Coordinates of C-alpha atoms in Angstrom, one line a residue:
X23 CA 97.2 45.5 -118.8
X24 CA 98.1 41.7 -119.0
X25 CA 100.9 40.1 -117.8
X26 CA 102.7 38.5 -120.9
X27 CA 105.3 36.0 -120.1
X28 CA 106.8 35.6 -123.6
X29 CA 107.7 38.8 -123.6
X30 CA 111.5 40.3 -123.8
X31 CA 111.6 42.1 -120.8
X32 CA 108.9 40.2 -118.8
X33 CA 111.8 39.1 -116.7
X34 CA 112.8 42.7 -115.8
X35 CA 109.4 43.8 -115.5
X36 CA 107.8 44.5 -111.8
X37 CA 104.8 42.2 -110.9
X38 CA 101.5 43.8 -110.5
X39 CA 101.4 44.7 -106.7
X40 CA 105.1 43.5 -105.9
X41 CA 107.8 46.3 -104.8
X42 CA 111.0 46.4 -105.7
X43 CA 113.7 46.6 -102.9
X44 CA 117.1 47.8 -104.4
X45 CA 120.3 46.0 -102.5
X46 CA 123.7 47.2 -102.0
X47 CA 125.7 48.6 -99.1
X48 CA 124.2 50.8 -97.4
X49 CA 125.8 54.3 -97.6
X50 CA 128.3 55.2 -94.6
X51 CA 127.4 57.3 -91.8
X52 CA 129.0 60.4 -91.0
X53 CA 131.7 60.2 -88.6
X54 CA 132.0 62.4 -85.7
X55 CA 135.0 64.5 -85.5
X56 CA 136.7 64.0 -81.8
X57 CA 138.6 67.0 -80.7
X58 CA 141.7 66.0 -78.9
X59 CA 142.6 69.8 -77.8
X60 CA 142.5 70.0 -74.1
X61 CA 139.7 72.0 -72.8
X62 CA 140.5 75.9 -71.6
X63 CA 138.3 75.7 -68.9
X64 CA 140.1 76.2 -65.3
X65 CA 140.0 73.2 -63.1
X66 CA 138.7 73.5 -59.9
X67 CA 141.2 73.4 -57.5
X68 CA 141.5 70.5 -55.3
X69 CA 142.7 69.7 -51.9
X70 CA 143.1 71.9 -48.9
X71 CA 145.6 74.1 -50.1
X72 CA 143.9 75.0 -53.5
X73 CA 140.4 75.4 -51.4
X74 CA 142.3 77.6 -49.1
X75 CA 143.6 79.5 -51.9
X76 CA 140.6 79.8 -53.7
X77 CA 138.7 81.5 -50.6
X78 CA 141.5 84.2 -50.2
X79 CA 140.7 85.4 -53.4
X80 CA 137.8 86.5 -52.3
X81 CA 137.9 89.8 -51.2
X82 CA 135.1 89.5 -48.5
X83 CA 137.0 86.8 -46.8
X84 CA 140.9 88.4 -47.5
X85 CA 140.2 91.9 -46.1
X86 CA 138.8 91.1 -42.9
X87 CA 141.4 88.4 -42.3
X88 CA 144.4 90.8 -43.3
X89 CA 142.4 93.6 -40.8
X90 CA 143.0 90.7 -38.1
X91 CA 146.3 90.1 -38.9
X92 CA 147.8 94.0 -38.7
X93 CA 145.6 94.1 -35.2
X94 CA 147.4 91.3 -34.3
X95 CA 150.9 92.6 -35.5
X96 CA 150.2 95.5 -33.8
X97 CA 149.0 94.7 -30.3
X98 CA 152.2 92.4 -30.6
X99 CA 154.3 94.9 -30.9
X100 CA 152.3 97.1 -28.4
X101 CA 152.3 94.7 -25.1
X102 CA 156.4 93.8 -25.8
X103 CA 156.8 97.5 -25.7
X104 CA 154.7 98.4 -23.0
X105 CA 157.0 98.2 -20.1
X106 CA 159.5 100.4 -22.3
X107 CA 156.9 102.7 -23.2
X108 CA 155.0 103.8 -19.9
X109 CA 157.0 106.7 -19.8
X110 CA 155.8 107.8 -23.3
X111 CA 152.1 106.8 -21.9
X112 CA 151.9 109.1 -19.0
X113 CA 153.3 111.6 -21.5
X114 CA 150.3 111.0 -24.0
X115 CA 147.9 111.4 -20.6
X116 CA 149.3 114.6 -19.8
X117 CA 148.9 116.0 -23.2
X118 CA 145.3 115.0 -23.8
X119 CA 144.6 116.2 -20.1
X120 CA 146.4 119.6 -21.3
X121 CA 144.6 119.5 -24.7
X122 CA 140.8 119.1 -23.2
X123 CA 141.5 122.0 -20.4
X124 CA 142.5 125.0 -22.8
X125 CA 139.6 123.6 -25.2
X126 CA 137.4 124.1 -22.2
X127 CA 138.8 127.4 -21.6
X128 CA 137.8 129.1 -24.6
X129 CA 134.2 129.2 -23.4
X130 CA 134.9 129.1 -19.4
X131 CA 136.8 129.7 -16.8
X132 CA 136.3 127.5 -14.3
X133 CA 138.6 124.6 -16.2
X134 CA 141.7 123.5 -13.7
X135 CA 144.2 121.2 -14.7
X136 CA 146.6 118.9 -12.7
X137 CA 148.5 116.7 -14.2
X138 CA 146.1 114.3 -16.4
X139 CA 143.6 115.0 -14.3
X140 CA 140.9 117.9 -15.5
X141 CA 138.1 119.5 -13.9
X142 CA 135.0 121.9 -15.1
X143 CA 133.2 123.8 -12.1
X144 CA 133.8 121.0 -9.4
X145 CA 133.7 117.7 -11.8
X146 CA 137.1 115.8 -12.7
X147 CA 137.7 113.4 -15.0
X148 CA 141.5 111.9 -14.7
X149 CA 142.3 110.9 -18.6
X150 CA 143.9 107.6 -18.7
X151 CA 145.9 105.7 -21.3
X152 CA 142.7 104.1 -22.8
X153 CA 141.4 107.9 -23.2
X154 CA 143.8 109.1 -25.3
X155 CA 142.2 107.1 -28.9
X156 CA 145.3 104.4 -29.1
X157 CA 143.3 101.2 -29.8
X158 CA 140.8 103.4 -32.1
X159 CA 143.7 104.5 -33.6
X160 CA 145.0 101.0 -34.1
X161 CA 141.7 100.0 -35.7
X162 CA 141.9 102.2 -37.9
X163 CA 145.1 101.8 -39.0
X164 CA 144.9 98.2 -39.6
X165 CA 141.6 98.6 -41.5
X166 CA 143.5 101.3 -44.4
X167 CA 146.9 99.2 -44.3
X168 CA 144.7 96.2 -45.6
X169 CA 142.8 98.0 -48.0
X170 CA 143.4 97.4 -51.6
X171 CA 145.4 100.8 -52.4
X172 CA 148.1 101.9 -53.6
X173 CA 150.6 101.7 -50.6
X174 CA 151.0 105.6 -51.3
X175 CA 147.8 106.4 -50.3
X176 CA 147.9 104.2 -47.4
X177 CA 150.6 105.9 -45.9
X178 CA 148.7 108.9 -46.3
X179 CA 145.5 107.5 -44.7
X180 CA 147.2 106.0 -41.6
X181 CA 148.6 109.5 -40.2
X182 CA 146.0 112.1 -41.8
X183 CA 143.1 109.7 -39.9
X184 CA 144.4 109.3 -36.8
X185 CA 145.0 112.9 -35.9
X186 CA 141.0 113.1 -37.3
X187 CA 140.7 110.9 -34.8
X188 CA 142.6 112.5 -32.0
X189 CA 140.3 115.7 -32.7
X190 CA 137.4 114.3 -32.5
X191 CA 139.0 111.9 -28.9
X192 CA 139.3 115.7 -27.5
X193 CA 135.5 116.9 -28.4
X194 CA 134.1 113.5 -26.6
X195 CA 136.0 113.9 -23.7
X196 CA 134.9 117.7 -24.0
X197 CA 131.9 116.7 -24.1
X198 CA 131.7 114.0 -21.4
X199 CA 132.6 116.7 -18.8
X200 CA 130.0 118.9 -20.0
X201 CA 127.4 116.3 -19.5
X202 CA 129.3 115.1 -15.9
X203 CA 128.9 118.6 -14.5
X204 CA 125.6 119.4 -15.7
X205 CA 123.7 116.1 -16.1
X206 CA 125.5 113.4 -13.8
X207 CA 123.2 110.5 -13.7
X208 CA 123.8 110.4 -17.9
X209 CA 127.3 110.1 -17.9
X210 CA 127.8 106.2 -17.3
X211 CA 125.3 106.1 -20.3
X212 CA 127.1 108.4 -22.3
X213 CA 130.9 107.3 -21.1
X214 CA 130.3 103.6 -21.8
X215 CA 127.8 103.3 -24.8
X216 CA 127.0 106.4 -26.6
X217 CA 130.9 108.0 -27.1
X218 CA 131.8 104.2 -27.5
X219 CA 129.1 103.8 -30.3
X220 CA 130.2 107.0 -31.8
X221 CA 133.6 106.4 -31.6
X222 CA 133.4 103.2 -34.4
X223 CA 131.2 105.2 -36.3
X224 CA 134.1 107.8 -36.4
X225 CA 136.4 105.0 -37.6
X226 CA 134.2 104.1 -39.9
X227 CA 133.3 107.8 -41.6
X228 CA 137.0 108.5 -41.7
X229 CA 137.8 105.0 -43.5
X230 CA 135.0 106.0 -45.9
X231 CA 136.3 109.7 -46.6
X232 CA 139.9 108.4 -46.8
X233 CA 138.7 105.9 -49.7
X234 CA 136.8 108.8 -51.7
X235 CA 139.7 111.6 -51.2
X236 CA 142.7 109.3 -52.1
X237 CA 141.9 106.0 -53.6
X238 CA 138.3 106.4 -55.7
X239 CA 139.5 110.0 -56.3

């Protein structure tokens, strides 16, 4: 085809090879919406106090720290008493002392008792204020008071666990006068570490049936 100038619409006609670039505004781009709502999300707290608060929610870090704080409540309370209370103390020896003999007697009669002081075929033990389970029962007292509970079931924990532990006191002390009398050289061993040993695992065992029996029940 041949490019005819004379023609009507050879003005508006595309040259051979030549493209046609239409002009105009270009078309508007789409405008973001920006939402002014405030976000939901909870800031992190600042300052001392709202990273001290933070960590006590944890309750890794508040338990141990409130099992602290009732040991410390409580041996407060125990050495401002204590002059007022020796009376009571000597009482608590005496009764343990009395307790351990008559368990002793049901399977022999060689047990004497004198006072707090207890002896099986020729071997005494004199049961002292430390022997009687106070500062096990303490510890354990402190560990179901700051348990997360129902205070119902605390108040049930704190006296049903300690007389567990008071029973089981008796059978070590039992026990250690057994092994005095009939195996000397192992009672420092068994006096100082094993009963010791034992003796947290009892708090422990009763802590854990205390939280199946009344508070995972």
């Amino acid at each position: 085809m041949r490019y005819d100038p004379t023609r009507p619409d050879a003005a508006s006609a595309p040259s051979p090879g030549v493209c046609r670039v239409k002009l105009g505004k270009p078309d508007p781009a789409p405008m973001s919406t920006v939402n002014d709502t405030p976000s939901s999300t909870p800031q992190s707290p600042s300052g001392p106090a709202g990273r001290l608060r933070s960590l006590w929610a944890v309750p890794q870090v508040r338990y141990p720290l409130l099992v602290l704080l009732y040991l410390l409540i409580g041996g407060s309370i125990f050495n401002a008493f204590l002059a007022d209370l020796r009376d009571l103390f000597a009482a608590l020896e005496r009764l343990t002392a009395s307790a351990v003999h008559h368990l002793v007697s049901l399977f022999s009669d060689r047990s004497t008792l004198r006072g707090n002081l207890v002896t099986f075929d020729g071997f005494a033990v004199s049961i002292i204020i430390e022997c009687v389970g106070l500062l096990e029962m303490l510890i354990f007292s402190a560990c179901v008071l700051a348990f997360p509970a129902p205070w119902r079931a605390r108040l049930w924990g704190v006296p049903l666990g300690c007389l567990a532990i008071l029973s089981f006191n008796l059978l070590r002390i039992v026990t250690l006068l057994i092994v005095g009398r009939h195996w000397g050289d192992y009672f420092d061993f068994f006096h100082v570490y094993f009963w010791q040993a034992t003796l947290i695992a009892m708090i422990v065992s009763v802590l854990y049936g205390w939280i199946r029996l009344f508070v995972h029940r």
